PDB file of C-alpha atoms and ligand atoms in Angstrom:
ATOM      1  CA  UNK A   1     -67.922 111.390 173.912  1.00  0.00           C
ATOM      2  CA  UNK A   2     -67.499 112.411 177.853  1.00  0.00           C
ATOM      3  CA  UNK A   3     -70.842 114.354 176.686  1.00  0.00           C
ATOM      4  CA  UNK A   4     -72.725 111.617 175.578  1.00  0.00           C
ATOM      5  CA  UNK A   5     -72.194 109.731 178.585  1.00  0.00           C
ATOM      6  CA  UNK A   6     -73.185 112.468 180.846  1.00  0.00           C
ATOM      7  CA  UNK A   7     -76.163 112.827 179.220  1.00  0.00           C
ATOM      8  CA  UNK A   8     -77.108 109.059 179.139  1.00  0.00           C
ATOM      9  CA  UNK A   9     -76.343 108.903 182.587  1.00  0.00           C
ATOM     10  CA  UNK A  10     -78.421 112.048 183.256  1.00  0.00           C
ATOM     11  CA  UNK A  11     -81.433 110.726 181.206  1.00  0.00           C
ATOM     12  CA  UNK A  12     -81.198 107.060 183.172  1.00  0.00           C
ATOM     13  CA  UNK A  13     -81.107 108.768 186.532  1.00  0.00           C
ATOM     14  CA  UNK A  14     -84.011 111.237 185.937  1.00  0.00           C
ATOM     15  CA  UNK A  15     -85.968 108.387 184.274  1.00  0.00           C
ATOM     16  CA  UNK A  16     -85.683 106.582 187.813  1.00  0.00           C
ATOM     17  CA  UNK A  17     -87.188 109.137 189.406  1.00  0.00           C
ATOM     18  CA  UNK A  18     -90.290 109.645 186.943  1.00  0.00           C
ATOM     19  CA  UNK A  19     -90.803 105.985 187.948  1.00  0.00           C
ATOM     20  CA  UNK A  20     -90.282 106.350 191.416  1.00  0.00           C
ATOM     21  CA  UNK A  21     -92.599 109.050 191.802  1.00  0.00           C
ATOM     22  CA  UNK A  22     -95.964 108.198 189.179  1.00  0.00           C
ATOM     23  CA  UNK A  23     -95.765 104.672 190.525  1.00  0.00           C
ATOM     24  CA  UNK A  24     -96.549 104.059 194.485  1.00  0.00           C
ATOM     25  CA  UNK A  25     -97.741 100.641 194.788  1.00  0.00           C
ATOM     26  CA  UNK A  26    -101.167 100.581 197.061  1.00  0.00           C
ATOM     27  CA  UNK A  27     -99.512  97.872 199.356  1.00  0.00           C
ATOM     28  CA  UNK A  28     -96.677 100.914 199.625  1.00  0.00           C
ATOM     29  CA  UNK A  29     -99.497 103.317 200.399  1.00  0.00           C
ATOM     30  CA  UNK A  30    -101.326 101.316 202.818  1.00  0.00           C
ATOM     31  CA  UNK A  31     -97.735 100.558 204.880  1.00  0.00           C
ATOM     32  CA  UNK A  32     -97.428 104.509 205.666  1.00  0.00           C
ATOM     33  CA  UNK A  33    -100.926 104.606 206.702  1.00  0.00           C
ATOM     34  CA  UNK A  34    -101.193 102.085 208.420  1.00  0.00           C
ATOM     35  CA  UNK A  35     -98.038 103.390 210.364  1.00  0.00           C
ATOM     36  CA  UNK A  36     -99.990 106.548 210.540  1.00  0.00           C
ATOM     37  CA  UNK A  37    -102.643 104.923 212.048  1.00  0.00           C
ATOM     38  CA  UNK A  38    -100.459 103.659 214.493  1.00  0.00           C
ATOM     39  CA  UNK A  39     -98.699 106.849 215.657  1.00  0.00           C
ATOM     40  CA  UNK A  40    -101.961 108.523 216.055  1.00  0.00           C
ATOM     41  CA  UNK A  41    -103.069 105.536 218.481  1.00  0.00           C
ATOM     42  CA  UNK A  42     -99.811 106.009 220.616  1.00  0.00           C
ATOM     43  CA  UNK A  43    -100.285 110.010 220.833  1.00  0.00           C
ATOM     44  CA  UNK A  44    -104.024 108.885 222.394  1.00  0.00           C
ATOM     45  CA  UNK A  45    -105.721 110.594 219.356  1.00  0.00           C
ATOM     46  CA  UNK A  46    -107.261 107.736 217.505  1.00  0.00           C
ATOM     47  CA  UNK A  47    -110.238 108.543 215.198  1.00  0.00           C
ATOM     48  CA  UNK A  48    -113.833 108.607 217.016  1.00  0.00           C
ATOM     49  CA  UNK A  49    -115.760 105.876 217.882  1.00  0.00           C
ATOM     50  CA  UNK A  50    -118.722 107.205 215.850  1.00  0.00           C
ATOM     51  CA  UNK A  51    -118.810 107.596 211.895  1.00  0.00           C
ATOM     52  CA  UNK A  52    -121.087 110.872 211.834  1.00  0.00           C
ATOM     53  CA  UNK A  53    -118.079 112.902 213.663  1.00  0.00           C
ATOM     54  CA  UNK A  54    -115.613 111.763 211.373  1.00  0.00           C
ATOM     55  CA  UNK A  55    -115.112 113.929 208.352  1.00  0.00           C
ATOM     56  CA  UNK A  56    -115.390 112.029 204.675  1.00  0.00           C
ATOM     57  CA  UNK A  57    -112.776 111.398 202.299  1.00  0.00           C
ATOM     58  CA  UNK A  58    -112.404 113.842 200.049  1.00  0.00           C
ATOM     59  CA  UNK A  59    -112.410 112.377 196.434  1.00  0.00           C
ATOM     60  CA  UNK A  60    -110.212 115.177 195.465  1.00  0.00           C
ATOM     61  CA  UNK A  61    -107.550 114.587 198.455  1.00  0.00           C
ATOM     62  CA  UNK A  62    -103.891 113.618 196.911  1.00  0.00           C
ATOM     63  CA  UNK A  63    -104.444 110.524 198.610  1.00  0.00           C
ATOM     64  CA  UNK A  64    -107.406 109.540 197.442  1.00  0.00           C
ATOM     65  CA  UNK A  65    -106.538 110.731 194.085  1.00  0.00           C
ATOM     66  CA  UNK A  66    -103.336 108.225 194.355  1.00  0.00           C
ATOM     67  CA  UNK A  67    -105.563 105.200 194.996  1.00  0.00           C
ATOM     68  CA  UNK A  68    -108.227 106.116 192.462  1.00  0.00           C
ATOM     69  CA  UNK A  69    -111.010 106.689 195.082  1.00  0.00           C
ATOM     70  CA  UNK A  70    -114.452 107.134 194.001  1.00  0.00           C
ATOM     71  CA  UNK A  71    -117.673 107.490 196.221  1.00  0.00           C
ATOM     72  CA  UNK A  72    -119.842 105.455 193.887  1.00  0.00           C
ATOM     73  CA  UNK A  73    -118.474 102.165 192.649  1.00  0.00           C
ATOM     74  CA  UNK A  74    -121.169 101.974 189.841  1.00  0.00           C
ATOM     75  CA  UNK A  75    -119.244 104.839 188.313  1.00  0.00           C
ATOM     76  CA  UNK A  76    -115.787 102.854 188.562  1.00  0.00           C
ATOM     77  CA  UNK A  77    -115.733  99.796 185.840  1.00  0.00           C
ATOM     78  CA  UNK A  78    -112.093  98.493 187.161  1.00  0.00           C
ATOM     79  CA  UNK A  79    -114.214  98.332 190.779  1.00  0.00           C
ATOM     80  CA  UNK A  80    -115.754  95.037 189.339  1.00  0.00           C
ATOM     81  CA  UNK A  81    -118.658  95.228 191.480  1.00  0.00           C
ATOM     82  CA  UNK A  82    -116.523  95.570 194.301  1.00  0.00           C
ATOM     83  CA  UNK A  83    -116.670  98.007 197.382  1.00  0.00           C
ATOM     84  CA  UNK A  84    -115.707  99.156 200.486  1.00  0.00           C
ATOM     85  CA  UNK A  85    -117.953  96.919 202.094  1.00  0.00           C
ATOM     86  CA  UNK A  86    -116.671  93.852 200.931  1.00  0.00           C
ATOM     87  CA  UNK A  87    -113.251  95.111 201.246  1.00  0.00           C
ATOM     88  CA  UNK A  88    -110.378  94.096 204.354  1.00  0.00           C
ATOM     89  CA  UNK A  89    -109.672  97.479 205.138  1.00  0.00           C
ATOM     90  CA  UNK A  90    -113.136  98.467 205.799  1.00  0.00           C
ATOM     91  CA  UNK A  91    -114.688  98.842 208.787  1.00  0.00           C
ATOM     92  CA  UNK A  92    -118.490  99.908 209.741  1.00  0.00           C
ATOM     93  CA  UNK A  93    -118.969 102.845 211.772  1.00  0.00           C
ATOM     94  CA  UNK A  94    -122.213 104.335 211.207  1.00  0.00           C
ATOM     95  CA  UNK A  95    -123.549 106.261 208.489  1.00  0.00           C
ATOM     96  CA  UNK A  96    -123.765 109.831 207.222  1.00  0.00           C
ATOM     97  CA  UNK A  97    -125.956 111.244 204.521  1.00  0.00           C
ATOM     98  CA  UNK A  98    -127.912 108.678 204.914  1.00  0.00           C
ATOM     99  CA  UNK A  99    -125.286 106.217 203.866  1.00  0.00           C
ATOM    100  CA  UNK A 100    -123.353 103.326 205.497  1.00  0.00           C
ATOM    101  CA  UNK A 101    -119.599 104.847 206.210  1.00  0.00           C
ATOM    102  CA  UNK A 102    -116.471 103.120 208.209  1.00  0.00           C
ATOM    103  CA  UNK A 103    -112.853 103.614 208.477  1.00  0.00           C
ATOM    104  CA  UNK A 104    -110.351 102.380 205.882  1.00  0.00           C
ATOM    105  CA  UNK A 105    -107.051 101.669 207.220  1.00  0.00           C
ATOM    106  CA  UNK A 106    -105.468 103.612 204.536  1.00  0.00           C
ATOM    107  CA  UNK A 107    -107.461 107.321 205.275  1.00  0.00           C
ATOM    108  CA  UNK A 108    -106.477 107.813 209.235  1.00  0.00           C
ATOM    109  CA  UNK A 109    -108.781 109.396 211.033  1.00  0.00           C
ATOM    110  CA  UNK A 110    -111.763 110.128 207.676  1.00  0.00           C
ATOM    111  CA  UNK A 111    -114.285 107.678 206.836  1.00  0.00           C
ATOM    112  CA  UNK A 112    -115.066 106.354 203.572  1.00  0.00           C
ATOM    113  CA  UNK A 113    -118.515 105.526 202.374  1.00  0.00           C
ATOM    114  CA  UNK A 114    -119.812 101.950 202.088  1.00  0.00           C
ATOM    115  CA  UNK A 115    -120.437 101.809 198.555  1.00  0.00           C
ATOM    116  CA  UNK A 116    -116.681 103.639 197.888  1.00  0.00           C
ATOM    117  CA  UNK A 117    -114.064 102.061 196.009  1.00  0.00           C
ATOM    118  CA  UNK A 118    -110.133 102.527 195.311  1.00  0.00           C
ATOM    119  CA  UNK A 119    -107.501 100.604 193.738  1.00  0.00           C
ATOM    120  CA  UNK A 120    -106.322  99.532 197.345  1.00  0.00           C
ATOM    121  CA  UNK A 121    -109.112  97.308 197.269  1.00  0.00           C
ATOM    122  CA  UNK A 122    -108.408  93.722 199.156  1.00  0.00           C
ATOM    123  CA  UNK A 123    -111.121  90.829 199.354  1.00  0.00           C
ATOM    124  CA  UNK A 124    -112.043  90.921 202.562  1.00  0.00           C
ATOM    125  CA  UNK A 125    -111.204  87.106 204.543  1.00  0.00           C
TER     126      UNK A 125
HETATM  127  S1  LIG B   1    -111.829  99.878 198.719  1.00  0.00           S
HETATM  128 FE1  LIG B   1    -110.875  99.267 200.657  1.00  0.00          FE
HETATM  129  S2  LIG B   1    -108.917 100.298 200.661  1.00  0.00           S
HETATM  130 FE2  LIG B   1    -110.183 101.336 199.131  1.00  0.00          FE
HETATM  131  S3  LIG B   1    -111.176 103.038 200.211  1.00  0.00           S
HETATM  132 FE3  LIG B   1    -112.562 101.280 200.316  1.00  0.00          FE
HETATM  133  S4  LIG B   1    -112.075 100.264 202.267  1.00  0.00           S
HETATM  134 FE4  LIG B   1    -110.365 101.615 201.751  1.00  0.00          FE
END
């Protein structure tokens, strides 16, 4: 009987952290980068001014694979026509590849391309 309870408990508390790990909320994501963002301003090493020195996101970053990010929203039917343009978190920079890019608040220091998308997405005001 002590057994079964053990186990129970066991299953319950390893259940938790299944959850707690596959699901991070994109409001949870964008609070640590954001911070990150943050501390990088304070050491005096905020991202360049310029798009084309700022390296991409990488589609295959942990990150970006977190929040779903895809270069081409086309290719993303849950993007619903949006993008990073039209998104609150983006910001124009300049382009590269011959493509609009900016900074999203949630990739510190990396650009994201105009016509991106993620799961983060937020209507921009
Ligand atoms: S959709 Fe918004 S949050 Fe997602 S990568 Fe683009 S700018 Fe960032």
């Amino acid at each position: 009987m002590n057994e079964i309870k053990m186990n129970r408990r066991g299953f319950f508390s390893g259940l938790a952290k299944i959850a707690g790990v596959a699901v991070v909320a994109p409001t949870a994501l964008q609070a640590l980068f954001s911070t990150a963002n943050a501390q990088e301003k304070r050491r005096g090493s905020a991202p360049a001014a310029g798009g084309t020195q700022m390296p991409l996101v990488d589609p295959k970053d942990p990150v970006a694979k977190a929040v779903k990010y895809i270069e081409d929203y086309k290719k993303a039917p849950e993007a619903k026509g949006n993008n990073c343009i039209n998104c609150g978190f983006y910001k124009k920079t300049g382009t590269q590849n011959g493509k609009e890019v900016g900074t999203c608040t949630i990739f510190a220091g990396k650009v994201v391309y105009g016509e991106a998308w993620c799961a983060s997405w937020n209507k921009k005001a």
